[in-house]
PDB file of C-alpha atoms and ligand atoms in Angstrom:
ATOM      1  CA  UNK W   1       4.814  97.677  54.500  1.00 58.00           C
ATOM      2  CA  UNK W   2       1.027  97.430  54.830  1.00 72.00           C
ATOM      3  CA  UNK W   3       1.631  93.478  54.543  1.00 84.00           C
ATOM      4  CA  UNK W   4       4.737  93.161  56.086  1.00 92.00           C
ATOM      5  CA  UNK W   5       3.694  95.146  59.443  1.00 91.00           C
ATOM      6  CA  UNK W   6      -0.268  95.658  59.558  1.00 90.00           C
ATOM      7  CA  UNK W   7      -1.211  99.000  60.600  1.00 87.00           C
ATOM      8  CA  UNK W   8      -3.564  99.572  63.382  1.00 86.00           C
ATOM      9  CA  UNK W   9      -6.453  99.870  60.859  1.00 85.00           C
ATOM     10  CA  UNK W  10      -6.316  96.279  60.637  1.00 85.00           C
ATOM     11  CA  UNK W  11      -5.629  95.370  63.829  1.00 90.00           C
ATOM     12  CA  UNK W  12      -8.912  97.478  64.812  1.00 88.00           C
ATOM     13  CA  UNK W  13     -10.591  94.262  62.895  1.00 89.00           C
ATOM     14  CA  UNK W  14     -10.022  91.970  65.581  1.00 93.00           C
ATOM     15  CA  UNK W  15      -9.570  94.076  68.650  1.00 91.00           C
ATOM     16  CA  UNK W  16      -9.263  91.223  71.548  1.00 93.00           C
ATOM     17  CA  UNK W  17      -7.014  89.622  69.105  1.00 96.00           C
ATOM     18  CA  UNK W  18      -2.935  89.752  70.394  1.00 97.00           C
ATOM     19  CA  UNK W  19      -0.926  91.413  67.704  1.00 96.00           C
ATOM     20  CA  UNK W  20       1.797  92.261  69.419  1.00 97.00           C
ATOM     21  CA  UNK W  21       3.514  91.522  73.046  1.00 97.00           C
ATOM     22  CA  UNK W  22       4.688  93.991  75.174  1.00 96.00           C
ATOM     23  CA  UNK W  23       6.056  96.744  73.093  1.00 96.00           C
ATOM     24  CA  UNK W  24       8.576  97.906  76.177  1.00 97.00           C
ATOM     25  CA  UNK W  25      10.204  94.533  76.166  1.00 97.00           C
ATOM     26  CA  UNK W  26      13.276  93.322  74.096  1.00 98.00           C
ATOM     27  CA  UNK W  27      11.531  89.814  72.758  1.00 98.00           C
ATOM     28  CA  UNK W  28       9.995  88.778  69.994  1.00 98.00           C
ATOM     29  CA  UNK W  29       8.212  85.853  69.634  1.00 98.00           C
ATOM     30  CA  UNK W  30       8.740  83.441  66.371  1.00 98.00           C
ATOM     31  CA  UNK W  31       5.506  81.889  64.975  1.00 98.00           C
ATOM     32  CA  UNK W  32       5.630  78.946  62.150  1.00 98.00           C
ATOM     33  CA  UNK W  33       2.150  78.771  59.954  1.00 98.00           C
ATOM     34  CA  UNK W  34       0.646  75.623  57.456  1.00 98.00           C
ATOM     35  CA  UNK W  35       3.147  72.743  59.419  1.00 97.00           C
ATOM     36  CA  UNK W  36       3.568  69.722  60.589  1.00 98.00           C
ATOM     37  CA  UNK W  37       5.283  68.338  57.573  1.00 98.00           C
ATOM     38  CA  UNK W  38       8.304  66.090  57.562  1.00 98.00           C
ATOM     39  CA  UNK W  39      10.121  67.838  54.609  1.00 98.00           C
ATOM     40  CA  UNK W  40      10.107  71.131  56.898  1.00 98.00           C
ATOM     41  CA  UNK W  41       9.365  71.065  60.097  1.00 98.00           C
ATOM     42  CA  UNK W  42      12.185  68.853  61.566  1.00 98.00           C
ATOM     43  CA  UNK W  43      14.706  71.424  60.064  1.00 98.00           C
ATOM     44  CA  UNK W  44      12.756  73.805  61.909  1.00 98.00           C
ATOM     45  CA  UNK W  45      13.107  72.082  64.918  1.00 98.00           C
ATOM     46  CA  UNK W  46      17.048  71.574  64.273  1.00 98.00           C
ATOM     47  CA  UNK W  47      17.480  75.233  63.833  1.00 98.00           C
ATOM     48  CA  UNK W  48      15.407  76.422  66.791  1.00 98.00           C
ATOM     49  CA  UNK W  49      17.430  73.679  68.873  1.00 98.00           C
ATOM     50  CA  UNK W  50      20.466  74.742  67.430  1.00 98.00           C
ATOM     51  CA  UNK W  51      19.679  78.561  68.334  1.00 97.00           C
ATOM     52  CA  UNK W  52      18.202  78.048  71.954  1.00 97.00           C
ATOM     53  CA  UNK W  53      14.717  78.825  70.477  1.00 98.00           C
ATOM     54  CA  UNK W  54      11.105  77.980  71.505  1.00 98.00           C
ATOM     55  CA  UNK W  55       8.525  79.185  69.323  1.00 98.00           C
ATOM     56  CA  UNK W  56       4.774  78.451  68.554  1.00 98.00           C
ATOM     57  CA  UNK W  57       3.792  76.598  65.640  1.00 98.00           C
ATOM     58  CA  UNK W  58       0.012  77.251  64.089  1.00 98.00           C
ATOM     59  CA  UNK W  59      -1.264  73.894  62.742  1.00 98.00           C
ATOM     60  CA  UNK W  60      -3.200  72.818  60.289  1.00 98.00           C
ATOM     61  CA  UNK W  61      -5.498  69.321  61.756  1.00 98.00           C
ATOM     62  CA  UNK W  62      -5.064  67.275  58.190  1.00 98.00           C
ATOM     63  CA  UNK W  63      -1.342  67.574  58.666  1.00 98.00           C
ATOM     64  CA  UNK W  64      -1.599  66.936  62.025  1.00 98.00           C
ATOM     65  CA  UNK W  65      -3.303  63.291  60.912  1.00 97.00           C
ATOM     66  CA  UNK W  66      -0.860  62.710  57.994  1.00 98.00           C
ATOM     67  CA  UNK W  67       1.768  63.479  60.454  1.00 98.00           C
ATOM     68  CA  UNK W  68       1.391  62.996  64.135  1.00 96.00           C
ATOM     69  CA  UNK W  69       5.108  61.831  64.701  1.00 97.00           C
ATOM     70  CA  UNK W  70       6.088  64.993  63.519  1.00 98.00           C
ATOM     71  CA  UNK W  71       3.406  66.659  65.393  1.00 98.00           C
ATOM     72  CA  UNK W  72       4.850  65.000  68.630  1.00 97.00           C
ATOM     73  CA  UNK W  73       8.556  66.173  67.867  1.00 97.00           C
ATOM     74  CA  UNK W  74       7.264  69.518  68.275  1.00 98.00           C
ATOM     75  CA  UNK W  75       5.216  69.128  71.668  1.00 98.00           C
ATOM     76  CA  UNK W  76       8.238  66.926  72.963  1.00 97.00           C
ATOM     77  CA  UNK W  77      10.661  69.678  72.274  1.00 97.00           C
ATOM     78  CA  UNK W  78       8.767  72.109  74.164  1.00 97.00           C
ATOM     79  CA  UNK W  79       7.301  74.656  71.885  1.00 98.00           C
ATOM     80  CA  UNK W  80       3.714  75.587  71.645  1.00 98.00           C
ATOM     81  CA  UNK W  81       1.022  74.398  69.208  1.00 98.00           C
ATOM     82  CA  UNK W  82      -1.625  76.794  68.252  1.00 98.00           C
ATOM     83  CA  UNK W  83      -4.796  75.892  66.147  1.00 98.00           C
ATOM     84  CA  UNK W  84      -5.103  76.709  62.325  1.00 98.00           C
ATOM     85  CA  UNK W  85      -8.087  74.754  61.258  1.00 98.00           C
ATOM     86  CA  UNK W  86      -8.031  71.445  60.015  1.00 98.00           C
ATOM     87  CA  UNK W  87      -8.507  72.426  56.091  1.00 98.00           C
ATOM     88  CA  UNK W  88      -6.804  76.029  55.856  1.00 98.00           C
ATOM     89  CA  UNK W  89     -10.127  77.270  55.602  1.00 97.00           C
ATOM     90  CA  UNK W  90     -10.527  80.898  54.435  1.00 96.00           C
ATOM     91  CA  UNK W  91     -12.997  82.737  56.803  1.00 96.00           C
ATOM     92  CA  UNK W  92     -15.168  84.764  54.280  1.00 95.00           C
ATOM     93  CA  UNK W  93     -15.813  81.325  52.355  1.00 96.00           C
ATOM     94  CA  UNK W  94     -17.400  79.537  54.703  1.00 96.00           C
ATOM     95  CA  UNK W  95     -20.216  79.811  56.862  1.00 97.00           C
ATOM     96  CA  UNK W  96     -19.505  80.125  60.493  1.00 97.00           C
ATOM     97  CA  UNK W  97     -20.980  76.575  61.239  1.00 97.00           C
ATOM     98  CA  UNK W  98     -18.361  75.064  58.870  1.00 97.00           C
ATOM     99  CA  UNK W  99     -15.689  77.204  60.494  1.00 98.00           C
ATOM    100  CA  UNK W 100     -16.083  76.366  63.891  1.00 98.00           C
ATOM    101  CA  UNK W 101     -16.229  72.696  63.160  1.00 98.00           C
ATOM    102  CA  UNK W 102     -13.567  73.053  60.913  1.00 98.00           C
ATOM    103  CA  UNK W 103     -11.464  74.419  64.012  1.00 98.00           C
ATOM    104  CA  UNK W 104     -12.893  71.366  66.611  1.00 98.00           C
ATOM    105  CA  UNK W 105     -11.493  68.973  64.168  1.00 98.00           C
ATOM    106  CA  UNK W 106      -7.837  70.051  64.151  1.00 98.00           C
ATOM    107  CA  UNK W 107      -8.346  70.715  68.145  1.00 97.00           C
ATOM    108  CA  UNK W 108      -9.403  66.981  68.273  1.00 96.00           C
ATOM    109  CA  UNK W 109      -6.538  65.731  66.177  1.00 96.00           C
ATOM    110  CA  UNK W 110      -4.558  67.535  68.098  1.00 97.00           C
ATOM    111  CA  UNK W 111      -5.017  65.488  71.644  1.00 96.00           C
ATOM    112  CA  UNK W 112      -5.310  62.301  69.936  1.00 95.00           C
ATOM    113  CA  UNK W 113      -1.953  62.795  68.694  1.00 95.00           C
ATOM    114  CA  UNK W 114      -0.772  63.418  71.634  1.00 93.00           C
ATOM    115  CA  UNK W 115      -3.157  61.280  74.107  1.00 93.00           C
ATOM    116  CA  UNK W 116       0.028  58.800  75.346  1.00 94.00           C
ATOM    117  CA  UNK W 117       2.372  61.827  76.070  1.00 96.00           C
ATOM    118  CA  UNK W 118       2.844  63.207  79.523  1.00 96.00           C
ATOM    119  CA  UNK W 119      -0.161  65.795  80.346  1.00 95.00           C
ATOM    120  CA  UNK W 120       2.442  68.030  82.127  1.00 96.00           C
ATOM    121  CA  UNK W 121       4.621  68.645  78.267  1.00 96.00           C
ATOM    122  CA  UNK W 122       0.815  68.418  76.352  1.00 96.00           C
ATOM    123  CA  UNK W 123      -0.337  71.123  79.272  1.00 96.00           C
ATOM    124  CA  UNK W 124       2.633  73.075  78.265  1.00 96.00           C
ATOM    125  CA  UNK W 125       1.836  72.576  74.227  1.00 97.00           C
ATOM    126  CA  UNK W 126      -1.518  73.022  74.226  1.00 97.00           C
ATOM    127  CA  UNK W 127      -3.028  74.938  76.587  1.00 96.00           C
ATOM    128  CA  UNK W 128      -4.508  78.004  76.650  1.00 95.00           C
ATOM    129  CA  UNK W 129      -5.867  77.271  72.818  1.00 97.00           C
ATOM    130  CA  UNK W 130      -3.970  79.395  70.790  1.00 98.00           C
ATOM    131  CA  UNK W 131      -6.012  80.220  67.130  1.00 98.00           C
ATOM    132  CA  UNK W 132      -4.542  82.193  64.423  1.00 98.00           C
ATOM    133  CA  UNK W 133      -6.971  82.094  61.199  1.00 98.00           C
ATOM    134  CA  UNK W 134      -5.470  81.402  57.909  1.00 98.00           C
ATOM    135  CA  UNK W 135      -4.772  83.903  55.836  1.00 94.00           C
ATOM    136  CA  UNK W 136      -5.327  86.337  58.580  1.00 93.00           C
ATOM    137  CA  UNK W 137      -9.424  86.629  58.293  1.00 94.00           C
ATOM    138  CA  UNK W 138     -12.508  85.159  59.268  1.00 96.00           C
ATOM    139  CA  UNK W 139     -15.937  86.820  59.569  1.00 96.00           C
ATOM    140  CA  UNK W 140     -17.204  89.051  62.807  1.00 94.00           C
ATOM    141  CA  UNK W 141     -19.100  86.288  63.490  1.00 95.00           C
ATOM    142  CA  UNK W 142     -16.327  83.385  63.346  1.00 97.00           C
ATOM    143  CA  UNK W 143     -14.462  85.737  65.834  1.00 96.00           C
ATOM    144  CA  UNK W 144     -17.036  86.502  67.946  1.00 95.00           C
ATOM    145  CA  UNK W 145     -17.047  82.920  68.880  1.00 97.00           C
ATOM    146  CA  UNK W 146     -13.891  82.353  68.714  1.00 97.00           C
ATOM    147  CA  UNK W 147     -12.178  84.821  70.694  1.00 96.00           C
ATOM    148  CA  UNK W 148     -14.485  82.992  74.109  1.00 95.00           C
ATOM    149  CA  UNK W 149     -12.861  79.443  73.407  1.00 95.00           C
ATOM    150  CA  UNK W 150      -9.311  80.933  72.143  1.00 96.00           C
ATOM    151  CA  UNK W 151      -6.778  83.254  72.340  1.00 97.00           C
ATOM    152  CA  UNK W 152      -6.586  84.570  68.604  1.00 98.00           C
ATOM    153  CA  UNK W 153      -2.865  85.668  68.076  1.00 98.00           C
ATOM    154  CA  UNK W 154      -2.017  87.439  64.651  1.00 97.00           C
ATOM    155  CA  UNK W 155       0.989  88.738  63.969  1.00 97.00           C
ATOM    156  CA  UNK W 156       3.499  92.271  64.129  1.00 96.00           C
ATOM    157  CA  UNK W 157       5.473  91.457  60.634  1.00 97.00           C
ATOM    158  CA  UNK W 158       5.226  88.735  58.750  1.00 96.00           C
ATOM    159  CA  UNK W 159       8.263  88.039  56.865  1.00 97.00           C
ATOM    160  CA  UNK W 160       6.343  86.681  53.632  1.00 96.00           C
ATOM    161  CA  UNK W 161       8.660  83.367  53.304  1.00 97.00           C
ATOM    162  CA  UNK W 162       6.141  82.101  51.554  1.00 96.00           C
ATOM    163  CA  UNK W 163       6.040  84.346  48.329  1.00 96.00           C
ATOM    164  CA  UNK W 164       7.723  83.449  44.566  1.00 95.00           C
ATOM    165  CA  UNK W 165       7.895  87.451  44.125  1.00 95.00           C
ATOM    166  CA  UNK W 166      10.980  87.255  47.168  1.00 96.00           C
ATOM    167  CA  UNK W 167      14.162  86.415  46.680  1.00 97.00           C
ATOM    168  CA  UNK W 168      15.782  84.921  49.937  1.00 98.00           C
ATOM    169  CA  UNK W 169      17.911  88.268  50.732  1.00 98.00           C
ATOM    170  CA  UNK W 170      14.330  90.328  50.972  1.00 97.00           C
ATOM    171  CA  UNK W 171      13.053  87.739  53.124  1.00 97.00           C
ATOM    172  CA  UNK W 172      15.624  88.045  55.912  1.00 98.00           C
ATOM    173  CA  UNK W 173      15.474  92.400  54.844  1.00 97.00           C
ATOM    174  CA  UNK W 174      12.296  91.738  56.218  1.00 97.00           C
ATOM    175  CA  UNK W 175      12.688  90.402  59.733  1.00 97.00           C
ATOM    176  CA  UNK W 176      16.013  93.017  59.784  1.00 97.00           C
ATOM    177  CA  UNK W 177      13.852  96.216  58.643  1.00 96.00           C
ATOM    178  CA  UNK W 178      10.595  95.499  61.059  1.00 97.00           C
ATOM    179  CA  UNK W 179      11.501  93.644  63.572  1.00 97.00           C
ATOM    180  CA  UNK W 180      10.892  95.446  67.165  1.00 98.00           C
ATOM    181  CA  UNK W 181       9.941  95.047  70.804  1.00 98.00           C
ATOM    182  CA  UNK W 182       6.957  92.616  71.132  1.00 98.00           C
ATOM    183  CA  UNK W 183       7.292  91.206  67.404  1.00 98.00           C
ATOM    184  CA  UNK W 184       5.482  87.859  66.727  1.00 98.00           C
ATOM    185  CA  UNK W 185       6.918  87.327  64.006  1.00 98.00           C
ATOM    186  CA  UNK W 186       5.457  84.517  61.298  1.00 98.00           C
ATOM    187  CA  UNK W 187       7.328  82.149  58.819  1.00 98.00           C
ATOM    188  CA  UNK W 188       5.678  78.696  57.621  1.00 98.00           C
ATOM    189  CA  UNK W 189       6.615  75.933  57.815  1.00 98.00           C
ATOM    190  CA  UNK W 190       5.492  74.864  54.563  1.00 98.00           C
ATOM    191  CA  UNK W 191       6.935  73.323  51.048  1.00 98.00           C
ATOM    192  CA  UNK W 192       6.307  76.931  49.426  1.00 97.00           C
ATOM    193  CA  UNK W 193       8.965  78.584  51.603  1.00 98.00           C
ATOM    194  CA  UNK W 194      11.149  75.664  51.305  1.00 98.00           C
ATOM    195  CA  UNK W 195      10.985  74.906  48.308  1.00 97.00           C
ATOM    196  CA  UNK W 196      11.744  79.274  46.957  1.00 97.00           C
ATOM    197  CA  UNK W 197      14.516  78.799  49.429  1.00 98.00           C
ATOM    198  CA  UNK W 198      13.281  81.545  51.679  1.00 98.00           C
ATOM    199  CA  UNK W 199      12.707  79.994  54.711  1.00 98.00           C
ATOM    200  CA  UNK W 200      16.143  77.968  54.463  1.00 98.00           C
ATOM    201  CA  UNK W 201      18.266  81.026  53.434  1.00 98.00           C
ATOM    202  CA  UNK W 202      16.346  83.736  55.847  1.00 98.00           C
ATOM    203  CA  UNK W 203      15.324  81.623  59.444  1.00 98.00           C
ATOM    204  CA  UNK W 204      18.713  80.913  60.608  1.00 98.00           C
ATOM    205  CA  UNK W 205      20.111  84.570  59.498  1.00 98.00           C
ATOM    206  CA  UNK W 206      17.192  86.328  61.338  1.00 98.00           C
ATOM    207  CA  UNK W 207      18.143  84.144  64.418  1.00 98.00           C
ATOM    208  CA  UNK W 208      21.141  84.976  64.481  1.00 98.00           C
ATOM    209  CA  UNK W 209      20.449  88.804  63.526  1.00 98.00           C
ATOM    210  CA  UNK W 210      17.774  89.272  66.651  1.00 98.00           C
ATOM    211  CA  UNK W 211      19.999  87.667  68.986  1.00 98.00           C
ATOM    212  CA  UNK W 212      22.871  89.884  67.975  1.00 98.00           C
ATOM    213  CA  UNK W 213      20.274  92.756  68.444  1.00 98.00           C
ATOM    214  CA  UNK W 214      19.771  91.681  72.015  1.00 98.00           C
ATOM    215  CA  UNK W 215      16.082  90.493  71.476  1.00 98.00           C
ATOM    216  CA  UNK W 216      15.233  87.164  73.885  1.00 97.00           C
ATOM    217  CA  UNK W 217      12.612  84.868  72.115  1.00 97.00           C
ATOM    218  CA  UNK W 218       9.179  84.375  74.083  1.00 94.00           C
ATOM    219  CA  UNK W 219       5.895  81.727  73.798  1.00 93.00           C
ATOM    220  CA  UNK W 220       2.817  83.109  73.215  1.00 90.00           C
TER     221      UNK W 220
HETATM  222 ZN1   ZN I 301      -1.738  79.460  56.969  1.00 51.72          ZN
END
């Protein structure tokens, strides 16, 4: 539970920072961490097309550069692309200098990769910067910065997709058990939930179980 669906103690950490939407709408919004990778993310993409589904994928820059075709599949297809450092860098374990630069190099990778595309769809993709910091810290400092250039989005459940101690069934429990008005909800799109079969077993189920629970899907 306390992972699952942070209580407001933690969100009082980051206070500008958007946990949630609006709590008296029926949407949720559907948030993919640690991507672009061309084992994963193309299924992604399949599924969401598949489903009707935009969502926002949080990026991390060096995949970005080992993989800016896959990078593009996601701008072309309309969903948005938020910022999630270049390295995965963990906030209390680097200085805020590092940090910030660390962030400016995935935002750079991110328009070259996307330089020759129309501005209206990399408008669309990019902008305003979305930031979400890995492993859902960074220092009062980092933030303070931060929160001028970005809008930091965390998250209302995360489904945990990523762990070996979840079978596939739990995963999708999950999404069933917390799931609510104004969810952003977070999966990743990453070889560690593909490769536990989470994310393959539980994204397509939890489409089709907040659909069925009359919940439309929004972009941050
Ligand atoms: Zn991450």
């Amino acid at each position: 539970m306390f992972i699952e669906q942070p209580p407001e103690i933690v969100r009082k950490l980051y206070p500008s920072a958007l946990w949630r939407t609006d709590p008296t709408a029926k949407t949720v919004c559907l948030t993919f961490d640690d991507g672009p990778i061309p084992e994963v993310t193309p299924w992604v993409l399949d599924v969401l097309a598949r489903h009707g589904v935009k969502a926002t994928f949080f990026m991390v820059g060096d995949n970005i550069r080992k993989h800016p075709d896959v990078f593009r599949q996601v701008v072309e297809q309309g969903h948005r692309i938020g910022n999630h450092t270049f390295h995965h860098l963990r906030g209390f374990e680097n200085s805020s200098n590092q940090y910030l630069e660390d962030v400016r190099r995935a935002h750079d990778f991110m328009l070259e990769a996307c330089h020759d595309l129309p501005p209206e769809q990399v408008e669309a993709a990019l902008h305003p910067i979305l930031f979400r910091p890995p492993h859902g810290h960074m220092t009062w400092g980092q933030y303070m910065v931060l929160r001028h250039h970005c809008r930091i989005v965390m998250w209302d459940l995360v489904t945990r997709d990523y762990s070996k101690k979840l079978r596939p069934p739990q995963v999708l429990a999950n999404v069933m058990r917390y799931a609510r008005n104004g969810s952003i909800i977070t999966f990743h799109d990453s070889l560690k939930s593909w490769t536990n079969g989470n994310l393959p077993y539980a994204l397509p189920r939890a489409l089709d179980f907040l659909r069925e629970e009359g919940y439309t899907f929004c972009l941050l």
